[in-house]
Amino acid sequence: MNNPAITSGNRLAVTNPKVMLFALLLVYILNFLDRQIVNILAEPIKRDLGLSDTQLGLLAGPAFAVFYAVLGIPIARYADRAGTNRVWLISLCLAVWSAMTAICGIAQNFLQLALARVGVGVGEAGCTPAAHSLIADSVPPEKRSSAIAFFGLGIPIGGLLGLIIGGVVNDQYGWRAALMLVGAPGILLAFILPFLIRDPRRCADSTHFESTTASKKPALSITDAAREVFASKAYLYVFIAASFTAFLSYGKGLWTISFFIRSHGLSTTEAGLAMAVALGISGIFGTWLGGKVADVFGKRDKRHILTLPAIGMAVAAPILFAGYWVEDWRVAVALLIVPTLLNAAYYGPAYGCVQGLVRPEARAIAASLVVFGQNLIGLGMGPLLFGVLSDSLQPIAGEESVRWVLYGAAWLGLIPAFFFWRASLRLTAELKSG
């Protein structure tokens, strides 16, 4: 088999798309591992540093999300420039967020930990838009949803590893050791990544049908790109749906773990393993399934690219409510499996549509705007608002305050279901062929 990294004279061979996808998947696993490990460590961090639920929400949400969301747009603008090497950009960002994750482990108070989380957000801001742009330039449109869904497997896999590693290492060595441990691999991978894959723009003999064309056109300004993408009603509906999905996902991701620890009396290891089954394995399958279904049925009718996210989230709501309501934690975990699968199916279809609704030279910007909404609204407000509501309900509900918050969160899943359905009705008219 030919090595895609071999050079021929002064002409660089194109990276095999499969190699690129696996390498970017590994990066994204570390992205979410470093981002989400705080969820399983929330309770021990709270006890050690004497934090409130609101402060926990700040650490898991705004401390990370504000800088991640805001910086993601100018970094994406830089990624869309013809001369930018997106692989080197991702490598640099990987090194920064991995180092800052390790630094979180030596924080001695709330302020220090919050600043370290800001550093993680700054580093991770450059990953997703540049990676989506690379993928869109490396695979044909009819395989785009499944390719982006494959990359999106980093979310459930990284979350699964974070729950398991964080829970086990915390119980054995403490939360500080867990944070320092998960930060180290990313620093190593940051040095290796440029030798594994190459940006199609840097490949003089690239044969891909889009990469050469895209590289000859200047990137749009942030204002022009935003004006173009939001002129699409389909994009606007996807933006709203994806942002609200993230709001619920990040909020539930943090507080469902606290719910199992507080309401069901599990240890961090037990809660981590339980959530690894419900959120990890089912999330992996759901993300993969969403991309496959979108590509298969989208060939017949473009509207069906978003059919599974729309129907799936509506079906998930009552099952999710039942999972939070039952008293046996084993039954609760079992009931969370199907909703988690259905709620995870949106990633490939949604971001695949985003890449198909704009010109190639605006793809990173288009992805970054959705990432902006998902993180500023989702990660920035979800964990925090859930924590504020939990604190507010404690005088009434006591330790069950988190359960009450999750009751409402379950039914709010009907909102993104509605907007994904509305977006699907516009795809036939608005999706581009390239």
CSV table of C-alpha atoms in Angstrom, one decimal:
chain,number,residue,atom,x,y,z
A,1,MET,CA,0.0,0.0,0.0
A,2,ASN,CA,1.3,3.4,-0.9
A,3,ASN,CA,2.3,5.7,1.9
A,4,PRO,CA,0.3,8.9,1.5
A,5,ALA,CA,3.0,11.0,3.1
A,6,ILE,CA,5.7,10.0,0.6
A,7,THR,CA,7.0,12.9,-1.4
A,8,SER,CA,7.6,12.8,-5.2
A,9,GLY,CA,10.2,15.4,-6.1
A,10,ASN,CA,8.8,18.7,-4.9
A,11,ARG,CA,5.2,17.4,-5.1
A,12,LEU,CA,3.5,16.1,-1.9
A,13,ALA,CA,1.2,13.1,-2.2
A,14,VAL,CA,-2.3,13.6,-1.0
A,15,THR,CA,-3.2,12.1,2.4
A,16,ASN,CA,-5.4,9.1,2.2
A,17,PRO,CA,-8.9,10.3,3.4
A,18,LYS,CA,-9.1,7.3,5.8
A,19,VAL,CA,-5.8,8.1,7.4
A,20,MET,CA,-6.9,11.8,7.8
A,21,LEU,CA,-10.3,10.7,9.3
A,22,PHE,CA,-8.7,8.4,11.9
A,23,ALA,CA,-6.0,11.0,12.8
A,24,LEU,CA,-8.6,13.7,13.2
A,25,LEU,CA,-10.8,11.3,15.2
A,26,LEU,CA,-8.0,10.8,17.6
A,27,VAL,CA,-7.5,14.5,18.0
A,28,TYR,CA,-11.3,15.0,18.6
A,29,ILE,CA,-11.3,12.2,21.2
A,30,LEU,CA,-8.7,14.1,23.2
A,31,ASN,CA,-10.6,17.3,22.6
A,32,PHE,CA,-13.7,16.0,24.4
A,33,LEU,CA,-11.8,13.9,26.9
A,34,ASP,CA,-10.0,17.0,28.1
A,35,ARG,CA,-13.1,19.1,27.9
A,36,GLN,CA,-15.6,16.8,29.6
A,37,ILE,CA,-13.5,15.0,32.3
A,38,VAL,CA,-14.5,17.9,34.6
A,39,ASN,CA,-18.0,16.4,34.6
A,40,ILE,CA,-17.1,13.2,36.5
A,41,LEU,CA,-14.6,15.1,38.7
A,42,ALA,CA,-17.2,17.8,39.6
A,43,GLU,CA,-18.2,16.4,43.0
A,44,PRO,CA,-14.7,15.8,44.3
A,45,ILE,CA,-13.6,19.2,43.0
A,46,LYS,CA,-16.6,20.8,44.8
A,47,ARG,CA,-15.7,19.1,48.1
A,48,ASP,CA,-12.0,19.8,47.9
A,49,LEU,CA,-12.2,23.5,46.9
A,50,GLY,CA,-15.5,24.2,48.7
A,51,LEU,CA,-17.5,25.3,45.6
A,52,SER,CA,-21.2,25.8,45.1
A,53,ASP,CA,-23.2,24.3,42.3
A,54,THR,CA,-23.2,27.6,40.5
A,55,GLN,CA,-19.4,27.7,40.6
A,56,LEU,CA,-19.3,24.2,39.3
A,57,GLY,CA,-21.5,25.3,36.4
A,58,LEU,CA,-19.2,28.2,35.8
A,59,LEU,CA,-16.2,25.9,35.6
A,60,ALA,CA,-17.9,23.4,33.3
A,61,GLY,CA,-19.6,26.1,31.2
A,62,PRO,CA,-18.6,29.8,30.7
A,63,ALA,CA,-15.0,29.5,32.0
A,64,PHE,CA,-14.4,27.3,29.0
A,65,ALA,CA,-17.1,28.2,26.5
A,66,VAL,CA,-16.9,31.9,26.2
A,67,PHE,CA,-13.3,32.0,25.0
A,68,TYR,CA,-13.8,28.8,23.0
A,69,ALA,CA,-16.8,30.3,21.1
A,70,VAL,CA,-15.5,33.8,20.6
A,71,LEU,CA,-12.0,32.8,19.4
A,72,GLY,CA,-13.4,30.0,17.2
A,73,ILE,CA,-14.6,32.5,14.6
A,74,PRO,CA,-11.4,34.5,13.9
A,75,ILE,CA,-9.4,31.2,14.0
A,76,ALA,CA,-11.8,29.7,11.5
A,77,ARG,CA,-11.4,32.8,9.3
A,78,TYR,CA,-7.6,32.1,9.4
A,79,ALA,CA,-8.3,28.5,8.6
A,80,ASP,CA,-10.3,29.4,5.5
A,81,ARG,CA,-7.3,31.4,4.0
A,82,ALA,CA,-5.7,29.7,1.0
A,83,GLY,CA,-2.2,29.8,2.6
A,84,THR,CA,-3.1,28.4,6.0
A,85,ASN,CA,-1.9,24.9,6.8
A,86,ARG,CA,-4.9,23.6,8.8
A,87,VAL,CA,-2.9,20.5,10.0
A,88,TRP,CA,-0.3,22.7,11.7
A,89,LEU,CA,-3.1,24.9,13.1
A,90,ILE,CA,-4.8,21.9,14.7
A,91,SER,CA,-1.5,20.6,16.1
A,92,LEU,CA,-0.7,23.9,17.8
A,93,CYS,CA,-4.2,24.1,19.3
A,94,LEU,CA,-3.9,20.5,20.5
A,95,ALA,CA,-0.7,21.3,22.3
A,96,VAL,CA,-2.2,24.3,24.0
A,97,TRP,CA,-5.4,22.7,25.3
A,98,SER,CA,-3.5,19.6,26.4
A,99,ALA,CA,-1.0,21.6,28.4
A,100,MET,CA,-3.7,23.7,30.0
A,101,THR,CA,-5.7,20.5,31.0
A,102,ALA,CA,-2.7,19.3,32.9
A,103,ILE,CA,-2.3,22.7,34.6
A,104,CYS,CA,-5.9,22.4,35.8
A,105,GLY,CA,-4.6,19.6,38.0
A,106,ILE,CA,-2.4,22.0,40.1
A,107,ALA,CA,-5.0,24.7,40.7
A,108,GLN,CA,-5.4,25.5,44.3
A,109,ASN,CA,-8.7,27.6,44.2
A,110,PHE,CA,-11.7,28.5,42.1
A,111,LEU,CA,-10.0,31.4,40.3
A,112,GLN,CA,-6.9,29.4,39.3
A,113,LEU,CA,-9.0,26.5,38.1
A,114,ALA,CA,-11.3,28.9,36.1
A,115,LEU,CA,-8.2,30.5,34.4
A,116,ALA,CA,-6.8,27.1,33.5
A,117,ARG,CA,-10.2,26.2,32.0
A,118,VAL,CA,-10.1,29.4,30.0
A,119,GLY,CA,-6.8,28.2,28.6
A,120,VAL,CA,-8.3,24.9,27.6
A,121,GLY,CA,-11.1,26.8,25.8
A,122,VAL,CA,-8.6,29.0,24.0
A,123,GLY,CA,-6.7,25.9,22.7
A,124,GLU,CA,-9.7,23.9,21.7
A,125,ALA,CA,-11.2,26.8,19.7
A,126,GLY,CA,-9.1,26.0,16.7
A,127,CYS,CA,-10.0,22.3,16.3
A,128,THR,CA,-13.5,21.7,15.0
A,129,PRO,CA,-13.9,24.3,12.2
A,130,ALA,CA,-10.5,23.5,10.7
A,131,ALA,CA,-11.1,19.8,10.9
A,132,HIS,CA,-14.6,20.0,9.3
A,133,SER,CA,-13.1,22.1,6.5
A,134,LEU,CA,-10.3,19.5,6.0
A,135,ILE,CA,-12.9,16.7,5.8
A,136,ALA,CA,-15.2,18.5,3.4
A,137,ASP,CA,-12.2,19.1,1.1
A,138,SER,CA,-11.2,15.4,1.3
A,139,VAL,CA,-14.4,13.4,0.7
A,140,PRO,CA,-17.2,13.7,-1.9
A,141,PRO,CA,-20.5,15.4,-0.9
A,142,GLU,CA,-22.5,12.1,-0.9
A,143,LYS,CA,-20.2,10.8,1.9
A,144,ARG,CA,-19.9,14.0,3.8
A,145,SER,CA,-22.4,13.3,6.6
A,146,SER,CA,-21.0,9.9,7.4
A,147,ALA,CA,-17.4,11.3,7.3
A,148,ILE,CA,-18.2,14.1,9.6
A,149,ALA,CA,-20.2,11.7,11.8
A,150,PHE,CA,-17.1,9.5,12.0
A,151,PHE,CA,-15.1,12.5,13.2
A,152,GLY,CA,-17.9,13.3,15.6
A,153,LEU,CA,-17.4,9.9,17.2
A,154,GLY,CA,-14.7,11.7,19.2
A,155,ILE,CA,-17.5,13.3,21.3
A,156,PRO,CA,-19.0,10.0,22.8
A,157,ILE,CA,-15.6,8.2,22.8
A,158,GLY,CA,-13.9,11.1,24.5
A,159,GLY,CA,-16.8,11.4,26.9
A,160,LEU,CA,-16.7,7.7,27.6
A,161,LEU,CA,-12.9,7.7,28.3
A,162,GLY,CA,-13.3,10.8,30.4
A,163,LEU,CA,-15.9,9.1,32.6
A,164,ILE,CA,-14.0,5.9,33.0
A,165,ILE,CA,-10.5,7.4,33.4
A,166,GLY,CA,-11.7,10.3,35.6
A,167,GLY,CA,-13.8,8.1,37.9
A,168,VAL,CA,-11.2,5.3,38.4
A,169,VAL,CA,-8.1,7.6,38.7
A,170,ASN,CA,-10.0,10.0,41.0
A,171,ASP,CA,-10.9,7.2,43.4
A,172,GLN,CA,-7.3,5.9,43.4
A,173,TYR,CA,-5.2,9.0,43.2
A,174,GLY,CA,-7.5,12.1,43.3
A,175,TRP,CA,-8.9,14.5,40.7
A,176,ARG,CA,-5.6,16.3,40.2
A,177,ALA,CA,-3.9,13.2,39.0
A,178,ALA,CA,-6.7,12.5,36.6
A,179,LEU,CA,-6.4,15.9,35.0
A,180,MET,CA,-2.7,15.7,34.6
A,181,LEU,CA,-2.9,12.2,33.2
A,182,VAL,CA,-5.3,13.0,30.4
A,183,GLY,CA,-3.4,16.1,29.3
A,184,ALA,CA,-0.2,14.4,28.5
A,185,PRO,CA,-1.1,12.3,25.4
A,186,GLY,CA,-2.3,15.4,23.5
A,187,ILE,CA,1.1,17.1,23.8
A,188,LEU,CA,2.7,14.0,22.3
A,189,LEU,CA,0.2,13.8,19.5
A,190,ALA,CA,0.6,17.5,18.6
A,191,PHE,CA,4.2,16.7,17.6
A,192,ILE,CA,3.2,13.6,15.6
A,193,LEU,CA,0.1,14.9,13.7
A,194,PRO,CA,1.9,16.9,10.9
A,195,PHE,CA,3.8,13.7,10.0
A,196,LEU,CA,0.6,11.6,9.8
A,197,ILE,CA,-1.6,13.9,7.6
A,198,ARG,CA,-1.2,16.8,5.2
A,199,ASP,CA,-3.5,19.6,4.3
A,200,PRO,CA,-4.8,19.1,0.7
A,201,ARG,CA,-4.0,22.7,0.0
A,202,ARG,CA,-0.3,21.9,0.5
A,203,CYS,CA,-0.4,19.0,-1.9
A,204,ALA,CA,0.6,20.3,-5.3
A,205,ASP,CA,-0.7,17.1,-7.0
A,206,SER,CA,-4.0,17.0,-5.2
A,207,THR,CA,-6.6,15.3,-7.4
A,208,HIS,CA,-9.6,16.0,-5.2
A,209,PHE,CA,-12.3,17.7,-7.1
A,210,GLU,CA,-12.7,20.6,-4.7
A,211,SER,CA,-9.4,21.3,-2.9
A,212,THR,CA,-7.5,22.9,-5.8
A,213,THR,CA,-10.5,25.1,-6.7
A,214,ALA,CA,-11.1,26.2,-3.2
A,215,SER,CA,-7.4,27.0,-2.6
A,216,LYS,CA,-7.4,29.5,-5.5
A,217,LYS,CA,-10.2,31.6,-4.1
A,218,PRO,CA,-9.7,34.0,-1.3
A,219,ALA,CA,-11.6,33.4,2.0
A,220,LEU,CA,-14.6,35.5,2.7
A,221,SER,CA,-14.4,38.1,5.5
A,222,ILE,CA,-16.2,37.1,8.7
A,223,THR,CA,-19.0,39.6,7.9
A,224,ASP,CA,-19.5,38.5,4.3
A,225,ALA,CA,-19.4,34.8,5.3
A,226,ALA,CA,-21.9,35.4,8.2
A,227,ARG,CA,-24.2,37.3,5.9
A,228,GLU,CA,-24.1,34.5,3.3
A,229,VAL,CA,-24.7,31.6,5.6
A,230,PHE,CA,-27.5,33.2,7.6
A,231,ALA,CA,-29.3,34.1,4.4
A,232,SER,CA,-30.0,30.4,4.2
A,233,LYS,CA,-33.1,29.5,6.2
A,234,ALA,CA,-32.0,25.9,6.4
A,235,TYR,CA,-28.7,27.1,8.0
A,236,LEU,CA,-30.5,29.3,10.5
A,237,TYR,CA,-32.8,26.4,11.6
A,238,VAL,CA,-29.8,24.0,11.9
A,239,PHE,CA,-28.0,26.7,13.9
A,240,ILE,CA,-30.9,27.0,16.3
A,241,ALA,CA,-31.5,23.3,16.6
A,242,ALA,CA,-27.8,22.5,17.1
A,243,SER,CA,-27.3,25.3,19.7
A,244,PHE,CA,-30.3,24.1,21.7
A,245,THR,CA,-29.2,20.5,21.4
A,246,ALA,CA,-25.8,21.5,22.9
A,247,PHE,CA,-27.5,23.5,25.7
A,248,LEU,CA,-29.4,20.4,26.8
A,249,SER,CA,-26.5,18.0,26.1
A,250,TYR,CA,-23.9,19.9,28.1
A,251,GLY,CA,-26.3,20.6,30.9
A,252,LYS,CA,-27.4,17.0,31.2
A,253,GLY,CA,-23.9,15.7,30.7
A,254,LEU,CA,-22.6,17.4,33.9
A,255,TRP,CA,-25.7,17.1,36.1
A,256,THR,CA,-26.8,13.6,35.2
A,257,ILE,CA,-23.5,12.4,36.8
A,258,SER,CA,-24.2,14.5,39.9
A,259,PHE,CA,-27.8,13.1,39.9
A,260,PHE,CA,-26.5,9.5,40.0
A,261,ILE,CA,-24.1,10.4,42.8
A,262,ARG,CA,-26.6,12.4,44.9
A,263,SER,CA,-29.9,10.7,44.2
A,264,HIS,CA,-28.7,7.1,43.7
A,265,GLY,CA,-25.7,7.1,46.0
A,266,LEU,CA,-23.1,5.9,43.5
A,267,SER,CA,-19.4,6.6,43.8
A,268,THR,CA,-17.5,8.5,41.1
A,269,THR,CA,-16.2,5.2,39.7
A,270,GLU,CA,-19.7,3.6,39.7
A,271,ALA,CA,-21.3,6.7,38.1
A,272,GLY,CA,-18.5,7.0,35.5
A,273,LEU,CA,-18.9,3.4,34.5
A,274,ALA,CA,-22.7,3.7,34.4
A,275,MET,CA,-22.6,6.8,32.3
A,276,ALA,CA,-20.0,5.2,30.0
A,277,VAL,CA,-22.6,2.5,29.2
A,278,ALA,CA,-25.5,4.9,28.7
A,279,LEU,CA,-23.7,8.0,27.3
A,280,GLY,CA,-20.6,6.5,25.8
A,281,ILE,CA,-21.5,3.3,23.9
A,282,SER,CA,-24.9,4.4,22.8
A,283,GLY,CA,-23.6,7.8,21.9
A,284,ILE,CA,-20.9,6.2,19.7
A,285,PHE,CA,-23.5,4.1,17.9
A,286,GLY,CA,-26.0,7.0,17.6
A,287,THR,CA,-23.4,9.3,16.0
A,288,TRP,CA,-22.3,6.7,13.5
A,289,LEU,CA,-25.9,5.8,12.7
A,290,GLY,CA,-26.9,9.4,12.1
A,291,GLY,CA,-24.3,9.9,9.5
A,292,LYS,CA,-25.0,6.6,7.7
A,293,VAL,CA,-28.8,7.1,7.7
A,294,ALA,CA,-28.3,10.7,6.4
A,295,ASP,CA,-26.1,9.6,3.5
A,296,VAL,CA,-28.3,6.6,2.5
A,297,PHE,CA,-31.6,8.3,2.6
A,298,GLY,CA,-30.3,11.7,1.6
A,299,LYS,CA,-29.4,10.3,-1.8
A,300,ARG,CA,-33.1,9.6,-2.4
A,301,ASP,CA,-34.5,12.8,-0.9
A,302,LYS,CA,-32.3,15.6,0.6
A,303,ARG,CA,-35.0,16.3,3.2
A,304,HIS,CA,-34.2,12.9,4.8
A,305,ILE,CA,-30.7,14.0,5.8
A,306,LEU,CA,-32.3,15.6,8.9
A,307,THR,CA,-35.2,13.2,9.4
A,308,LEU,CA,-33.6,11.0,12.0
A,309,PRO,CA,-32.5,13.9,14.3
A,310,ALA,CA,-36.0,15.4,14.1
A,311,ILE,CA,-37.9,12.3,14.8
A,312,GLY,CA,-35.3,10.8,17.2
A,313,MET,CA,-35.2,13.8,19.5
A,314,ALA,CA,-39.0,13.8,19.8
A,315,VAL,CA,-39.1,10.1,20.6
A,316,ALA,CA,-36.3,10.5,23.1
A,317,ALA,CA,-38.1,13.1,25.4
A,318,PRO,CA,-40.6,10.8,27.2
A,319,ILE,CA,-38.1,8.0,27.6
A,320,LEU,CA,-35.5,10.4,29.1
A,321,PHE,CA,-38.1,11.7,31.6
A,322,ALA,CA,-38.8,8.1,32.7
A,323,GLY,CA,-35.1,7.5,33.2
A,324,TYR,CA,-34.8,10.4,35.6
A,325,TRP,CA,-38.0,9.4,37.4
A,326,VAL,CA,-37.4,5.8,38.3
A,327,GLU,CA,-35.8,5.0,41.7
A,328,ASP,CA,-33.6,2.0,40.7
A,329,TRP,CA,-30.4,3.3,39.2
A,330,ARG,CA,-29.9,0.2,37.0
A,331,VAL,CA,-33.3,0.8,35.4
A,332,ALA,CA,-32.4,4.5,35.1
A,333,VAL,CA,-29.2,3.7,33.2
A,334,ALA,CA,-31.1,1.3,30.9
A,335,LEU,CA,-33.7,4.0,30.1
A,336,LEU,CA,-31.0,6.5,29.2
A,337,ILE,CA,-29.5,4.3,26.5
A,338,VAL,CA,-32.0,4.8,23.7
A,339,PRO,CA,-32.5,8.6,24.2
A,340,THR,CA,-28.7,9.1,24.2
A,341,LEU,CA,-28.5,7.1,20.9
A,342,LEU,CA,-31.2,9.2,19.3
A,343,ASN,CA,-29.9,12.5,20.6
A,344,ALA,CA,-26.4,11.8,19.3
A,345,ALA,CA,-27.6,11.1,15.7
A,346,TYR,CA,-27.7,14.8,14.8
A,347,TYR,CA,-24.0,15.5,14.6
A,348,GLY,CA,-23.1,14.2,11.1
A,349,PRO,CA,-26.3,15.3,9.4
A,350,ALA,CA,-26.3,18.8,10.9
A,351,TYR,CA,-22.6,19.6,10.2
A,352,GLY,CA,-22.8,17.8,6.9
A,353,CYS,CA,-25.6,20.2,5.9
A,354,VAL,CA,-23.6,23.2,7.1
A,355,GLN,CA,-20.7,22.3,4.8
A,356,GLY,CA,-23.1,21.8,1.9
A,357,LEU,CA,-25.0,25.1,2.4
A,358,VAL,CA,-21.9,27.3,1.7
A,359,ARG,CA,-19.1,27.7,-0.8
A,360,PRO,CA,-15.8,25.9,0.0
A,361,GLU,CA,-14.0,29.1,0.9
A,362,ALA,CA,-16.5,29.7,3.7
A,363,ARG,CA,-16.7,26.3,5.2
A,364,ALA,CA,-14.6,26.8,8.3
A,365,ILE,CA,-16.4,30.0,9.1
A,366,ALA,CA,-19.8,28.3,8.6
A,367,ALA,CA,-18.8,25.5,10.9
A,368,SER,CA,-17.4,27.9,13.5
A,369,LEU,CA,-20.6,29.9,13.7
A,370,VAL,CA,-22.5,26.7,14.6
A,371,VAL,CA,-19.7,25.8,17.0
A,372,PHE,CA,-20.1,29.4,18.4
A,373,GLY,CA,-23.8,28.9,19.1
A,374,GLN,CA,-23.3,25.4,20.5
A,375,ASN,CA,-20.7,26.5,22.9
A,376,LEU,CA,-21.8,30.0,23.9
A,377,ILE,CA,-25.4,28.9,24.3
A,378,GLY,CA,-24.9,25.2,25.0
A,379,LEU,CA,-21.7,24.8,27.0
A,380,GLY,CA,-21.7,28.4,28.2
A,381,MET,CA,-25.3,28.4,29.5
A,382,GLY,CA,-26.3,24.8,29.9
A,383,PRO,CA,-24.2,23.6,32.9
A,384,LEU,CA,-24.4,27.1,34.6
A,385,LEU,CA,-28.2,27.5,34.2
A,386,PHE,CA,-28.8,23.9,35.4
A,387,GLY,CA,-26.6,24.6,38.4
A,388,VAL,CA,-28.4,27.9,39.2
A,389,LEU,CA,-31.7,26.1,39.0
A,390,SER,CA,-30.5,23.3,41.2
A,391,ASP,CA,-29.3,25.8,43.9
A,392,SER,CA,-32.7,27.6,43.6
A,393,LEU,CA,-34.6,24.4,44.1
A,394,GLN,CA,-32.6,23.0,47.0
A,395,PRO,CA,-34.7,24.7,49.7
A,396,ILE,CA,-37.7,22.8,48.3
A,397,ALA,CA,-36.2,19.6,46.9
A,398,GLY,CA,-33.0,19.2,48.9
A,399,GLU,CA,-30.6,16.6,47.3
A,400,GLU,CA,-33.3,15.9,44.7
A,401,SER,CA,-33.0,19.3,43.2
A,402,VAL,CA,-30.9,18.1,40.3
A,403,ARG,CA,-33.5,15.4,39.5
A,404,TRP,CA,-36.2,18.1,39.2
A,405,VAL,CA,-34.0,20.2,36.8
A,406,LEU,CA,-33.5,17.1,34.7
A,407,TYR,CA,-37.2,16.5,34.5
A,408,GLY,CA,-37.7,19.7,32.6
A,409,ALA,CA,-34.6,19.2,30.5
A,410,ALA,CA,-36.0,15.9,29.1
A,411,TRP,CA,-39.1,17.6,27.6
A,412,LEU,CA,-37.1,20.5,26.2
A,413,GLY,CA,-35.7,18.1,23.6
A,414,LEU,CA,-38.8,18.7,21.6
A,415,ILE,CA,-37.5,22.2,20.7
A,416,PRO,CA,-34.5,21.1,18.6
A,417,ALA,CA,-36.6,18.3,17.1
A,418,PHE,CA,-39.0,21.0,15.7
A,419,PHE,CA,-36.2,23.1,14.2
A,420,PHE,CA,-34.4,20.1,12.6
A,421,TRP,CA,-37.8,19.2,11.0
A,422,ARG,CA,-38.1,22.8,9.7
A,423,ALA,CA,-34.6,22.8,8.3
A,424,SER,CA,-35.2,19.5,6.5
A,425,LEU,CA,-38.0,21.2,4.5
A,426,ARG,CA,-35.5,23.6,3.0
A,427,LEU,CA,-32.7,21.2,2.1
A,428,THR,CA,-33.9,20.3,-1.4
A,429,ALA,CA,-33.8,24.0,-2.5
A,430,GLU,CA,-30.7,25.1,-0.6
A,431,LEU,CA,-28.1,22.4,-0.5
A,432,LYS,CA,-25.3,22.9,-3.0
A,433,SER,CA,-24.1,20.1,-5.2
A,434,GLY,CA,-20.4,20.4,-4.4
